[in-house]
PDB file of C-alpha atoms in Angstrom:
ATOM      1  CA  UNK A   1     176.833 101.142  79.741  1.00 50.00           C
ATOM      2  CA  UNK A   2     175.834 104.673  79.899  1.00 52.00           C
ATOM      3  CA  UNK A   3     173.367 104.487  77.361  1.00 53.00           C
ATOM      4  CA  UNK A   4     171.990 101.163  78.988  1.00 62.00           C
ATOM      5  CA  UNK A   5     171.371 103.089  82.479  1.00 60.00           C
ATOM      6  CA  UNK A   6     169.237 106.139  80.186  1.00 59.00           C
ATOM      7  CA  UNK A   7     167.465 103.572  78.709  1.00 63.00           C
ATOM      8  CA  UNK A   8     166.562 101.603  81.773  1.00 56.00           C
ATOM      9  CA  UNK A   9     165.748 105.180  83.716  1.00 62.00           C
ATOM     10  CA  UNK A  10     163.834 106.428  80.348  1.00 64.00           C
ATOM     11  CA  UNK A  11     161.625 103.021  81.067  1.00 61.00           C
ATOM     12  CA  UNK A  12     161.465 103.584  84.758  1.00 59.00           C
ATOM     13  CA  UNK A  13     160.117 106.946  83.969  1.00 59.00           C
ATOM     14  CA  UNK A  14     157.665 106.042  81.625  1.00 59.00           C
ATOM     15  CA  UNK A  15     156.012 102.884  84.189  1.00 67.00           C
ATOM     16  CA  UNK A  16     155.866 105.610  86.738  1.00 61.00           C
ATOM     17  CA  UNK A  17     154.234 107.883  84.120  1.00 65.00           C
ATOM     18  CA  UNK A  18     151.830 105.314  83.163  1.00 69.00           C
ATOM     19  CA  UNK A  19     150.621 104.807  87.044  1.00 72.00           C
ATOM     20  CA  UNK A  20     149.860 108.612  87.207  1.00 74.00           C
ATOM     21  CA  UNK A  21     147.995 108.264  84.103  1.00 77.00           C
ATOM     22  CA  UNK A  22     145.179 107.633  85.114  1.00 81.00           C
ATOM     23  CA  UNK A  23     145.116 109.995  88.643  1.00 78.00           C
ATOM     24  CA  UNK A  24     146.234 112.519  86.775  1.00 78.00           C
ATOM     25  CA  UNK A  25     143.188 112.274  83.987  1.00 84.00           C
ATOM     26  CA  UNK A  26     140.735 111.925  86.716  1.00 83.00           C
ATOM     27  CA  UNK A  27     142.306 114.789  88.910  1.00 79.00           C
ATOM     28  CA  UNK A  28     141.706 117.466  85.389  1.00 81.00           C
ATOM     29  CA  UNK A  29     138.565 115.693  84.214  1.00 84.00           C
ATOM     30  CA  UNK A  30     136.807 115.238  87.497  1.00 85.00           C
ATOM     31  CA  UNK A  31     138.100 117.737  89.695  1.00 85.00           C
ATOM     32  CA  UNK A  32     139.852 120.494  88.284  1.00 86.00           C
ATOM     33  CA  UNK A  33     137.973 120.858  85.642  1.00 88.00           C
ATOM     34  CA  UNK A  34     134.202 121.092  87.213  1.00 90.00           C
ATOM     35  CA  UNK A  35     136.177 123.191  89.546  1.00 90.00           C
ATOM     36  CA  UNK A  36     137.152 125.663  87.100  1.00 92.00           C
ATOM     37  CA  UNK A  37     134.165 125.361  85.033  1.00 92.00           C
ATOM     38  CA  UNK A  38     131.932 126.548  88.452  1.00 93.00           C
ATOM     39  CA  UNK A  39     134.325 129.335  89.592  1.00 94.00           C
ATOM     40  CA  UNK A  40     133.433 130.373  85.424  1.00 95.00           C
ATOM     41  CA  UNK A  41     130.117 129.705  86.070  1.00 94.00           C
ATOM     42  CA  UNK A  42     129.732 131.883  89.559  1.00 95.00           C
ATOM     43  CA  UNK A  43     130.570 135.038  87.376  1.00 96.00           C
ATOM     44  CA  UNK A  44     127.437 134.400  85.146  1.00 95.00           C
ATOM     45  CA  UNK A  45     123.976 134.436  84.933  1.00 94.00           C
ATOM     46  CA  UNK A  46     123.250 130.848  83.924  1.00 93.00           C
ATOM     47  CA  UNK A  47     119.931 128.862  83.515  1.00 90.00           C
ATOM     48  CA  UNK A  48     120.898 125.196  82.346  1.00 85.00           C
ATOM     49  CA  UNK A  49     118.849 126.423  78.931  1.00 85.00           C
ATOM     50  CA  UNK A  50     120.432 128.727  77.631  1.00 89.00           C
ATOM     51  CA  UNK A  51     124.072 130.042  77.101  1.00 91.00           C
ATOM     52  CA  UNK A  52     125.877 131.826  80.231  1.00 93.00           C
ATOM     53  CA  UNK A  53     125.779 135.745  80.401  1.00 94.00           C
ATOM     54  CA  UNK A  54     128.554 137.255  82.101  1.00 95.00           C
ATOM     55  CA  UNK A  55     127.653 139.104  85.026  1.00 94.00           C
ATOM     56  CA  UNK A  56     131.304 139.385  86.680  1.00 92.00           C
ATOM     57  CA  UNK A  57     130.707 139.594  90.850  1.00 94.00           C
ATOM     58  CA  UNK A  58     127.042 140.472  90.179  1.00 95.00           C
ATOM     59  CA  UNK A  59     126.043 136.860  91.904  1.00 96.00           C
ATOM     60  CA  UNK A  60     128.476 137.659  95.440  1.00 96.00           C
ATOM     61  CA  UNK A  61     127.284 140.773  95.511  1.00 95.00           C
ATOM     62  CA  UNK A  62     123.725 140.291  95.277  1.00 95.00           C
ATOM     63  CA  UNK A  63     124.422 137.242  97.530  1.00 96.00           C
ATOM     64  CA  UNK A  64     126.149 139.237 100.499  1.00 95.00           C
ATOM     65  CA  UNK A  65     123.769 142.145 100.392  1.00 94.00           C
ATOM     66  CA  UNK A  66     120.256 141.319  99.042  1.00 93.00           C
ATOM     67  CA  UNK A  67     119.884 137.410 100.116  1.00 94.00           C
ATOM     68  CA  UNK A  68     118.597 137.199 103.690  1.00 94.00           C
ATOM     69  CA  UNK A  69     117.892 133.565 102.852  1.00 95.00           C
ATOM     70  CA  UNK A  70     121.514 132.797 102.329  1.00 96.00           C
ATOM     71  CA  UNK A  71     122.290 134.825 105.670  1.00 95.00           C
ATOM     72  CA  UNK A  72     119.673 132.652 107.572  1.00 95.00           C
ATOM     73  CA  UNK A  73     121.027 129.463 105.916  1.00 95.00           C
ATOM     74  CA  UNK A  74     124.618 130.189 106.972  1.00 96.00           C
ATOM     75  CA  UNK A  75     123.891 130.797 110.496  1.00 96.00           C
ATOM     76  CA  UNK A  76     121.529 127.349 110.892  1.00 96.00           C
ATOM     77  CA  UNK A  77     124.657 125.618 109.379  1.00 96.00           C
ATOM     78  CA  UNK A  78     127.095 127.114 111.418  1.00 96.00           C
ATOM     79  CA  UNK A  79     124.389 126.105 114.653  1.00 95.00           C
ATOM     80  CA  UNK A  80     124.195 122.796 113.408  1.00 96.00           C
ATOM     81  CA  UNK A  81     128.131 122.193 112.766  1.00 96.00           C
ATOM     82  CA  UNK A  82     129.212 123.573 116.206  1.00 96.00           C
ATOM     83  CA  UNK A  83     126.450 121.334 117.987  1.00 95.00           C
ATOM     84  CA  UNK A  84     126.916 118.072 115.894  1.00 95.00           C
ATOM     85  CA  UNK A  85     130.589 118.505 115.641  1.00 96.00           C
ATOM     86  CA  UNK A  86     131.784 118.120 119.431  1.00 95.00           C
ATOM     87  CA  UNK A  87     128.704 116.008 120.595  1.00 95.00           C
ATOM     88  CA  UNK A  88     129.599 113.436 117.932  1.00 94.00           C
ATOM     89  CA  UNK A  89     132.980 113.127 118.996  1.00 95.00           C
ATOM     90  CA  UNK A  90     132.499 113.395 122.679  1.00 94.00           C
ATOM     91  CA  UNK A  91     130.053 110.349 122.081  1.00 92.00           C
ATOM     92  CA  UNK A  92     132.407 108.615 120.282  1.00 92.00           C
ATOM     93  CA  UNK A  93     135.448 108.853 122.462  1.00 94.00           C
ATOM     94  CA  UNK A  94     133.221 107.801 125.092  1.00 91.00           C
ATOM     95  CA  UNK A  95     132.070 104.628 123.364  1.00 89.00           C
ATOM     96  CA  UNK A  96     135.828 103.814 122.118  1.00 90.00           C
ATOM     97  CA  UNK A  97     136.681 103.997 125.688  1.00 89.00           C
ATOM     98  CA  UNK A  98     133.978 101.670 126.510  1.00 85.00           C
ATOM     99  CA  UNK A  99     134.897  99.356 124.435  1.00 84.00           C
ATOM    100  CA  UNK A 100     138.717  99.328 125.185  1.00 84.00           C
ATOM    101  CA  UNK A 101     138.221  97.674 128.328  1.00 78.00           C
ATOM    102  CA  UNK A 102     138.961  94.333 126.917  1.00 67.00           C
ATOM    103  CA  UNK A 103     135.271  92.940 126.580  1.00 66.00           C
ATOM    104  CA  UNK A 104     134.829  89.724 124.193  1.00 68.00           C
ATOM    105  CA  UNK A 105     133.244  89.737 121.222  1.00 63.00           C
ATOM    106  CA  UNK A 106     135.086  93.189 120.134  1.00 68.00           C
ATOM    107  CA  UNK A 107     135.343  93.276 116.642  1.00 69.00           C
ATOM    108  CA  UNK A 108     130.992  92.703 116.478  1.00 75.00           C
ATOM    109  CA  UNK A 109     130.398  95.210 119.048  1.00 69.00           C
ATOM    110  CA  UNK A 110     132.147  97.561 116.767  1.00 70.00           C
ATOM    111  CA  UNK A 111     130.585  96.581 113.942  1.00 73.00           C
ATOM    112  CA  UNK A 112     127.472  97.311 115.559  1.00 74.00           C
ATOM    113  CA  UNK A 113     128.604 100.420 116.293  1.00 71.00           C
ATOM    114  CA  UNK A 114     130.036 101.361 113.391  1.00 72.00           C
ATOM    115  CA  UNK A 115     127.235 100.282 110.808  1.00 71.00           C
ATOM    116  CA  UNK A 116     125.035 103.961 111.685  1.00 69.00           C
ATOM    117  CA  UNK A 117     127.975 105.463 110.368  1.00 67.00           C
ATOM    118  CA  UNK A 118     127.312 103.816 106.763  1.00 65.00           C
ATOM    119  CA  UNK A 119     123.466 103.707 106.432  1.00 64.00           C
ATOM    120  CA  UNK A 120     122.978 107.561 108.299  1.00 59.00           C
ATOM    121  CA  UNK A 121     123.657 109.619 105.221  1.00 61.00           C
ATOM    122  CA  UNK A 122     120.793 107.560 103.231  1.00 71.00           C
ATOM    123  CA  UNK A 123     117.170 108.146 102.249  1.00 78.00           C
ATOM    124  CA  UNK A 124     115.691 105.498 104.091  1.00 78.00           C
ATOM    125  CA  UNK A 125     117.095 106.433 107.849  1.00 82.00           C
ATOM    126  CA  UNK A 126     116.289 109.865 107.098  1.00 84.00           C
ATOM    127  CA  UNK A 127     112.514 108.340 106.331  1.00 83.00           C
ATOM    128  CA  UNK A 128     112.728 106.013 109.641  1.00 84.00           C
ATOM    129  CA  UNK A 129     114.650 109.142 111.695  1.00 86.00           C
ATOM    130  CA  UNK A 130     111.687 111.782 110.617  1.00 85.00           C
ATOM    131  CA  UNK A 131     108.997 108.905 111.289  1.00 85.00           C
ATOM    132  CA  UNK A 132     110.706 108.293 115.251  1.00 88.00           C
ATOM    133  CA  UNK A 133     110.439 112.222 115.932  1.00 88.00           C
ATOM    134  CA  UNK A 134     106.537 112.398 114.253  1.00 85.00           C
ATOM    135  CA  UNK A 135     104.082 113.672 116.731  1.00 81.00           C
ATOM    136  CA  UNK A 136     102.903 110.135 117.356  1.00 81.00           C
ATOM    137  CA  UNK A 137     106.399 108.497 116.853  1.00 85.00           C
ATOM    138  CA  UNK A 138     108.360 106.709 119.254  1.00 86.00           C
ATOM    139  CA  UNK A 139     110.105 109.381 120.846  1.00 88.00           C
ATOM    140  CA  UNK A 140     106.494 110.788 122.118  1.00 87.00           C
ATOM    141  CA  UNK A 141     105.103 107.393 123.005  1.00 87.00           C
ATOM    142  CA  UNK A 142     108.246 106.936 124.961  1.00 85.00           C
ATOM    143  CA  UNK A 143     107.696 109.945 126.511  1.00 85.00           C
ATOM    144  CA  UNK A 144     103.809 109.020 127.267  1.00 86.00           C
ATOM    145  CA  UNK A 145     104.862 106.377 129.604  1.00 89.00           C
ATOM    146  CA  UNK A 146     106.040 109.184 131.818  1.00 84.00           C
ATOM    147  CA  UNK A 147     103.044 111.599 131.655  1.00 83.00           C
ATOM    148  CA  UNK A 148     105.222 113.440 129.403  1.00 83.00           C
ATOM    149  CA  UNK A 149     103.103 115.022 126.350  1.00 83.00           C
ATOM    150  CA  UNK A 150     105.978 115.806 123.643  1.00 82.00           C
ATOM    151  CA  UNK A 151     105.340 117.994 120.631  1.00 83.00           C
ATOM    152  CA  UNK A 152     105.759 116.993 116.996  1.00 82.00           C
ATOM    153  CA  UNK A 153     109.178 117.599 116.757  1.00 87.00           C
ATOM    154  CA  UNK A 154     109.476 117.697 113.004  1.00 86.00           C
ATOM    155  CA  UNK A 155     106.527 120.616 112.612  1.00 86.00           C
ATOM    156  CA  UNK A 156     108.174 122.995 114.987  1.00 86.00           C
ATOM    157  CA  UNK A 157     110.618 125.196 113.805  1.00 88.00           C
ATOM    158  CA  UNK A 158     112.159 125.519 117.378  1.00 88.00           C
ATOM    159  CA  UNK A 159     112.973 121.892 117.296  1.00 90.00           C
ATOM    160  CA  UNK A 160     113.315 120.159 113.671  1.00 91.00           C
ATOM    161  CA  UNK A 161     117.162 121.242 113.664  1.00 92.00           C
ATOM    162  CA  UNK A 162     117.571 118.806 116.471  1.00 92.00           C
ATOM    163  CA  UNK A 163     116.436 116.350 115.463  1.00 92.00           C
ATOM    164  CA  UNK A 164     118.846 116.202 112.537  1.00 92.00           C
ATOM    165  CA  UNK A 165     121.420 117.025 115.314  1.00 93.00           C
ATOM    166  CA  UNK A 166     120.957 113.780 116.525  1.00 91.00           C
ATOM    167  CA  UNK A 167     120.699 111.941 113.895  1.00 89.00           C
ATOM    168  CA  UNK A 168     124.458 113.542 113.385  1.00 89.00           C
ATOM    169  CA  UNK A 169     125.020 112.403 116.313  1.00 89.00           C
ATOM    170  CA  UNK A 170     124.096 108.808 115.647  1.00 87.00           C
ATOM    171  CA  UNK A 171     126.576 108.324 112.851  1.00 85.00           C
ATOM    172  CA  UNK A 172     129.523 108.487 115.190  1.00 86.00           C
ATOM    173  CA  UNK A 173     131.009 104.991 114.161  1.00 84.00           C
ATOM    174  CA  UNK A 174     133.460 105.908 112.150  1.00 86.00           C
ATOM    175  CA  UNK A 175     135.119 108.864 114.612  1.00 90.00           C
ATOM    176  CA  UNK A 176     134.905 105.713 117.489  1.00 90.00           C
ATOM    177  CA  UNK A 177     136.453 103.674 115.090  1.00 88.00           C
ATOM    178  CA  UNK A 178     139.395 105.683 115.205  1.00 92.00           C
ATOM    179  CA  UNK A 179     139.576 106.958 118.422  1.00 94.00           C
ATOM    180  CA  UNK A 180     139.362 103.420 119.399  1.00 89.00           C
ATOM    181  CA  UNK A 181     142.356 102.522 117.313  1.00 89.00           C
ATOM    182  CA  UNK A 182     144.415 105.604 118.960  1.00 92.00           C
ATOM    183  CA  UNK A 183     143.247 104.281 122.132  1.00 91.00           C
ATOM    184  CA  UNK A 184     145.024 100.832 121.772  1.00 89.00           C
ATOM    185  CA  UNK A 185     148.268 102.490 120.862  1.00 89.00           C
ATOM    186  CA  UNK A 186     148.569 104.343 124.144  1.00 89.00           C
ATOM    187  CA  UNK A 187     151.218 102.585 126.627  1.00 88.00           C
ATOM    188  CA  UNK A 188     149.922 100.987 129.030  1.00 85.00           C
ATOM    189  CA  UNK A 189     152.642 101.699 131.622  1.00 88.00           C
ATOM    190  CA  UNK A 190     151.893 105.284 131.290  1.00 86.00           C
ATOM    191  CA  UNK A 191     148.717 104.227 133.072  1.00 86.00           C
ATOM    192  CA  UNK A 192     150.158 102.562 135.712  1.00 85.00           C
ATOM    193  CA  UNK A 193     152.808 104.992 136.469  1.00 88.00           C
ATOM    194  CA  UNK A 194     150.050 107.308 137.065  1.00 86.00           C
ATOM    195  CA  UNK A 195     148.175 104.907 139.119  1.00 86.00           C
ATOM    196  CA  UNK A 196     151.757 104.424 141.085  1.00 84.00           C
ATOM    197  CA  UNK A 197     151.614 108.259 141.791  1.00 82.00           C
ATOM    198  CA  UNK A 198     148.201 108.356 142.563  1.00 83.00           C
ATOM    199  CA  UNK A 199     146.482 109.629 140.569  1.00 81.00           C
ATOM    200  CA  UNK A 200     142.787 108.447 139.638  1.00 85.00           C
ATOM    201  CA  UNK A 201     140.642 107.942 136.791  1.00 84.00           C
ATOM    202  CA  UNK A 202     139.844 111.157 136.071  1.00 87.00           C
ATOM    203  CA  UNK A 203     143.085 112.704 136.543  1.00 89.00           C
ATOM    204  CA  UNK A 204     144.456 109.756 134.011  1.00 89.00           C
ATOM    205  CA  UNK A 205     142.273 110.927 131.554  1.00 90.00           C
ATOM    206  CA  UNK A 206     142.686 114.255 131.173  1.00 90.00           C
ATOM    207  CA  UNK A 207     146.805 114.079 131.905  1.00 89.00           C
ATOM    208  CA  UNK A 208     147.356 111.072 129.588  1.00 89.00           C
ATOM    209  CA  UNK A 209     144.033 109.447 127.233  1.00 91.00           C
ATOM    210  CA  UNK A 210     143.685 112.925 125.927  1.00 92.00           C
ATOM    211  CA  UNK A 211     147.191 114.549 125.228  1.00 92.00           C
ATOM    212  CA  UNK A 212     148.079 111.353 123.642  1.00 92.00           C
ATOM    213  CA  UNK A 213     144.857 111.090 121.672  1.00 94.00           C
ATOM    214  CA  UNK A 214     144.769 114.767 120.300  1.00 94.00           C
ATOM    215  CA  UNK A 215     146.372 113.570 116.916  1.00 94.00           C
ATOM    216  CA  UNK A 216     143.525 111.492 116.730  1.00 95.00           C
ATOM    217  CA  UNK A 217     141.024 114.342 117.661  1.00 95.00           C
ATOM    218  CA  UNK A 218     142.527 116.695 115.068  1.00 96.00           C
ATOM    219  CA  UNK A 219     141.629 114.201 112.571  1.00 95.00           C
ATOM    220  CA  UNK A 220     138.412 113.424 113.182  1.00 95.00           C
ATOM    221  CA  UNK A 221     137.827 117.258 114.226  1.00 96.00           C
ATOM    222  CA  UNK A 222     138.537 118.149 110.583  1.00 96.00           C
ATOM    223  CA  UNK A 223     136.744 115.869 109.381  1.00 94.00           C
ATOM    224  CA  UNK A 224     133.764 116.393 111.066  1.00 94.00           C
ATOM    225  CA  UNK A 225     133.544 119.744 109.927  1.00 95.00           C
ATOM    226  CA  UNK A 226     133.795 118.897 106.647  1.00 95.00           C
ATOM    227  CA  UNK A 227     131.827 116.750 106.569  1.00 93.00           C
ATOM    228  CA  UNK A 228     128.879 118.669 109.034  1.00 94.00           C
ATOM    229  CA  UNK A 229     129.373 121.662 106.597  1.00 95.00           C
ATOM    230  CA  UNK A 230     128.081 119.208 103.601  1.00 92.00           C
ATOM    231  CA  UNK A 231     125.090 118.268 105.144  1.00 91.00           C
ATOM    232  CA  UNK A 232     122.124 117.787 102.806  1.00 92.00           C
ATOM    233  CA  UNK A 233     120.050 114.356 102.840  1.00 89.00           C
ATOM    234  CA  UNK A 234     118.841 114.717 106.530  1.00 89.00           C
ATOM    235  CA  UNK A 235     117.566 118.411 105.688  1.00 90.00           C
ATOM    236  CA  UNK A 236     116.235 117.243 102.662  1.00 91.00           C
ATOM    237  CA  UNK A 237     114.229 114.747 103.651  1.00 89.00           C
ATOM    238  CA  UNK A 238     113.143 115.453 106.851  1.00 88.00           C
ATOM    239  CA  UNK A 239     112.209 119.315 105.737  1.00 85.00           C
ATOM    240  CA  UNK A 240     110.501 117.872 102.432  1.00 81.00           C
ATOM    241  CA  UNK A 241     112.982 119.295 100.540  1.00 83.00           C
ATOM    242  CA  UNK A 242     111.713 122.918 100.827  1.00 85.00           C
ATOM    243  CA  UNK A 243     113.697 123.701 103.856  1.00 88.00           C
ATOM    244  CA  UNK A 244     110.582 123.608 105.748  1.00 85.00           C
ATOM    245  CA  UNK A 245     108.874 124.729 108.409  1.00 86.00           C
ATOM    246  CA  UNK A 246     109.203 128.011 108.263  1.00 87.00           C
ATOM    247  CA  UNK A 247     112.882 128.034 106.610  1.00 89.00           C
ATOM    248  CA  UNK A 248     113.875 126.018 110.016  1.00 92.00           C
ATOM    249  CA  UNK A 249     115.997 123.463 108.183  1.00 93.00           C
ATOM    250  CA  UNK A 250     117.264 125.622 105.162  1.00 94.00           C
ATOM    251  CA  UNK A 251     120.675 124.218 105.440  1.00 95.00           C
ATOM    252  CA  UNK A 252     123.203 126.223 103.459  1.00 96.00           C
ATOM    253  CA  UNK A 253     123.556 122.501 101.176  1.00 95.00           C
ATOM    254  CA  UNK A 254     119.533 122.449 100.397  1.00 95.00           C
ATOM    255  CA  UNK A 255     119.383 126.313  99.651  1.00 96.00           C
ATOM    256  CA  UNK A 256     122.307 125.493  97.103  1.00 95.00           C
ATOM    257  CA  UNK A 257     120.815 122.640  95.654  1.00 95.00           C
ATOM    258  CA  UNK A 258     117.352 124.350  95.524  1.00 94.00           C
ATOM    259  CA  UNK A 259     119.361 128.003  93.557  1.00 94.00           C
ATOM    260  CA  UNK A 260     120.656 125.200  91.000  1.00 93.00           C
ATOM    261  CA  UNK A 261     118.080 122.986  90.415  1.00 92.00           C
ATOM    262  CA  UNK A 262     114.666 123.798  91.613  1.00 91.00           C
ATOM    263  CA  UNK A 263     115.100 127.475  90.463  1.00 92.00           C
ATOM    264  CA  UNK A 264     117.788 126.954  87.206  1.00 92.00           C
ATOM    265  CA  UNK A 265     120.242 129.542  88.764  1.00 94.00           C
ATOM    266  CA  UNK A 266     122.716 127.474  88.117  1.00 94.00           C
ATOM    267  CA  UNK A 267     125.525 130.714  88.103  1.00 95.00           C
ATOM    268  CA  UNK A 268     124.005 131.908  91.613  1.00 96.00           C
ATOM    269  CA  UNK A 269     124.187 128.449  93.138  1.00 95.00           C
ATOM    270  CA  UNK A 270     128.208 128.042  91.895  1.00 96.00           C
ATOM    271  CA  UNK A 271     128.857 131.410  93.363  1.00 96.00           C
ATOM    272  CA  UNK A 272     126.925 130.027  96.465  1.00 96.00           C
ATOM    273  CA  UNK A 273     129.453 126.494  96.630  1.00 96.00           C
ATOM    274  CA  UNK A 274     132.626 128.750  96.503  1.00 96.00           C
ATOM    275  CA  UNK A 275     131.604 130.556  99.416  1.00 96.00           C
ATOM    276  CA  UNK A 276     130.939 127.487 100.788  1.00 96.00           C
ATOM    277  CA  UNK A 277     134.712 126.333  99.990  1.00 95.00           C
ATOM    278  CA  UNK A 278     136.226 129.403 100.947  1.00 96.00           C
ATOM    279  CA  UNK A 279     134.465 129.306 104.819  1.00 96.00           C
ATOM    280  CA  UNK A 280     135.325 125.060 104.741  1.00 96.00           C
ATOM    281  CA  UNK A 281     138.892 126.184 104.099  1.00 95.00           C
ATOM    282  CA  UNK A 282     139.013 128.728 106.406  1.00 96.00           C
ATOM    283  CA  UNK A 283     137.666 126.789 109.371  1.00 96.00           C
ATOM    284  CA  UNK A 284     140.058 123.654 108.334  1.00 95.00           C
ATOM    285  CA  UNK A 285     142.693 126.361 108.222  1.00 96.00           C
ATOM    286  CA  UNK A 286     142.333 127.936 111.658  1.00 96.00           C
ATOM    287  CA  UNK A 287     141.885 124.278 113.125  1.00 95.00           C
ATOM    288  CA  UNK A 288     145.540 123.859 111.507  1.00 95.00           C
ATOM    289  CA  UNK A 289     147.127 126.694 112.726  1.00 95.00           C
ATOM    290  CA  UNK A 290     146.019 126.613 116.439  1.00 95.00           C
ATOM    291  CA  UNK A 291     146.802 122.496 116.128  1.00 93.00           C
ATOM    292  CA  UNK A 292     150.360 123.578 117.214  1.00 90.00           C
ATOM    293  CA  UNK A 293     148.856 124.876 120.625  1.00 92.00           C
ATOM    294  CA  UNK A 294     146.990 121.655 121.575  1.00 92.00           C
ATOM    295  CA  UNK A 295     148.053 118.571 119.126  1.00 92.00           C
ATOM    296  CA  UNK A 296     150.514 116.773 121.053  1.00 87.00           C
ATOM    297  CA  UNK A 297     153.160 114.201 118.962  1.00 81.00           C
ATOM    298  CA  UNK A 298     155.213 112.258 120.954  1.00 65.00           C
ATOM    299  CA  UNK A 299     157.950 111.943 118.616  1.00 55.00           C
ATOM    300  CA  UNK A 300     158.335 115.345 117.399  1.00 50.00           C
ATOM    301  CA  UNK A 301     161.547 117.411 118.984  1.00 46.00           C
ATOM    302  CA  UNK A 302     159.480 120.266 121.145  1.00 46.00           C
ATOM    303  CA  UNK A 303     157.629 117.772 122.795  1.00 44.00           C
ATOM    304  CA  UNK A 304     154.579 118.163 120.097  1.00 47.00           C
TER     305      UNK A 304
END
């Protein structure tokens, strides 16, 4: 019997074995691995043509004290994360809310909604987005009907960036996906115990929609940033891949991509995506540790 029983676990062991098979050859081919292989590669001097030269911290050195571009690049990502970031949400939450109201037709009205989330990271809305905010595009024929003479906003340093803010702001299906799905699991006698006591819409909103959906906005707040902090197509496309004018959409992404593959520096540009992990991991970090303060769970002990 007892041999019966080690058999039948050794089998058990061995199906559940053979299930994280293949996660755990695609985890160490596909994402260890590369990641290993870069943090090697950030400590050389590499070209893509010939062999890599060890250099040690030669790259983060040079990078934190003789790269003004990299310094520039930083601070237009960290301009464009903390605008897109809670304008994108704030949009969202508001259309969610909109559409929680009970109006027919719900599921196509967020499809609607939800289909910029899908097509905004591609080549062709970048094309259509950077073709909208041309000098003679319909943002400035828009504002012609008002006597309103608008400047090419994709040739002016002072406003390219927000125009790729906006189209950020566009893709906010998926967030108002969520939110809307938080929404729909708040109690609805909450609400009218409030409106019992007296309280009004605003009042509602801030004592009840929003400490009930904060588990909701921590999710989507970390995965905004994440997601904001890998921005690339938009810049790329709209700033002709050059991070043009004048450096004005240089995203930290594009000045990668250009270090690796417009300039073979392939060991710079690996020392330039850890950096990028380490500051990712440190914002998703310090969005963790103060979630304690704000994220409210209804089901947890202290009321949090």
């Amino acid at each position: 019997m007892r041999a019966t029983r080690k058999t039948m676990q050794r089998q058990h062991n061995l199906t559940a074995y053979g299930f994280l098979l293949p996660w755990l050859i695609g985890f160490f081919c596909l994402t260890l691995g590369p990641m290993l292989g870069s943090l090697y590669l950030s400590l050389t001097k590499y070209n893509l043509l010939s062999a890599p030269k060890w250099v040690g911290l030669s790259n983060y050195v040079t990078i934190f004290t003789d790269d003004q571009t990299f310094t520039n690049s930083l601070w237009l990502t960290f301009k464009y994360v903390f605008m897109s970031v809670p304008l994108r949400l704030a949009f969202a939450l508001l259309v969610a809310m909109a559409l929680n109201k009970g109006i027919r037709a719900l599921g196509i009205y967020r499809t609607i909604y939800y289909v910029p989330s899908l097509l905004g990271g591609s080549v062709a809305i970048a094309i259509v987005w950077r073709q909208i905010f041309d000098g003679s595009g319909l943002v400035n024929r828009f504002l012609g009907w008002f006597g309103i003479e608008g400047p090419s906003w994709i040739s002016h340093p002072d406003y390219i960036v927000y125009t790729i803010i906006s189209l950020s702001i566009w893709q906010f299906g998926s967030a108002m996906v969520i939110f809307l799905a938080g929404l729909k699991q708040i109690p609805g006698d909450l609400y009218e115990a409030a409106q019992v006591d007296g309280a009004g819409k605003a009042r509602s909103f801030f004592r009840i929609t929003l400490p009930m959906l904060t588990p909701v906005i921590f999710f989507n707040l970390v995965m905004s940033i994440i997601n904001s902090f890998q921005a690339f197509t938009p810049a790329f496309v709209i700033g002709d891949g050059r991070g043009g004018p004048l450096d004005a959409t240089m995203f930290y992404t594009l000045y990668l991509y250009m270090k690796g593959f417009s300039f073979f520096e392939m060991g710079y540009a690996s020392a330039l995506a850890w950096i990028m992990l380490l500051i990712v991991g440190g914002f998703t970090a310090i969005v963790f540790m103060t979630s304690k303060f704000w994220v409210f769970y209804g089901d947890s002990k202290d009321g949090r």
